[in-house]
């Protein structure tokens, strides 16, 4: 089965401390233990490199048109 992540937000004063990475790591471990096979998300272009550092692979431009932005689909096999 698949888990779809909707949003990850770290308050500006706490960014750069590795909190986002740790949240994503713990969440992925928890979902893998539940038998999930992959996690997917959509993000804007400026966040692609961050998610790649977390192990996500870029799939390409998403079909999402939310907020008029260009979104990108990413996947993390568990």
mmCIF file of C-alpha atoms in Angstrom, residues 7-32:
data_model
loop_
_atom_site.group_PDB
_atom_site.id
_atom_site.type_symbol
_atom_site.label_atom_id
_atom_site.label_comp_id
_atom_site.label_asym_id
_atom_site.label_seq_id
_atom_site.Cartn_x
_atom_site.Cartn_y
_atom_site.Cartn_z
ATOM 1 C CA UNK A 7 2.549 18.757 3.735
ATOM 2 C CA UNK A 8 5.678 19.161 5.813
ATOM 3 C CA UNK A 9 6.203 22.545 7.398
ATOM 4 C CA UNK A 10 8.870 23.532 9.908
ATOM 5 C CA UNK A 11 8.564 26.953 11.514
ATOM 6 C CA UNK A 12 11.242 29.324 10.167
ATOM 7 C CA UNK A 13 13.013 29.677 13.490
ATOM 8 C CA UNK A 14 13.539 25.879 13.633
ATOM 9 C CA UNK A 15 14.673 25.317 10.041
ATOM 10 C CA UNK A 16 18.171 24.064 9.363
ATOM 11 C CA UNK A 17 18.265 21.914 12.488
ATOM 12 C CA UNK A 18 17.390 18.624 10.778
ATOM 13 C CA UNK A 19 13.875 18.481 12.225
ATOM 14 C CA UNK A 20 12.190 17.937 8.855
ATOM 15 C CA UNK A 21 14.601 15.140 7.999
ATOM 16 C CA UNK A 22 13.991 13.464 11.369
ATOM 17 C CA UNK A 23 10.201 13.764 11.064
ATOM 18 C CA UNK A 24 10.332 12.185 7.607
ATOM 19 C CA UNK A 25 12.703 9.414 8.752
ATOM 20 C CA UNK A 26 10.585 8.423 11.747
ATOM 21 C CA UNK A 27 7.380 8.576 9.726
ATOM 22 C CA UNK A 28 8.865 6.371 6.969
ATOM 23 C CA UNK A 29 10.067 3.819 9.544
ATOM 24 C CA UNK A 30 6.639 3.730 11.179
ATOM 25 C CA UNK A 31 4.845 3.250 7.886
ATOM 26 C CA UNK A 32 7.291 0.567 6.715
#
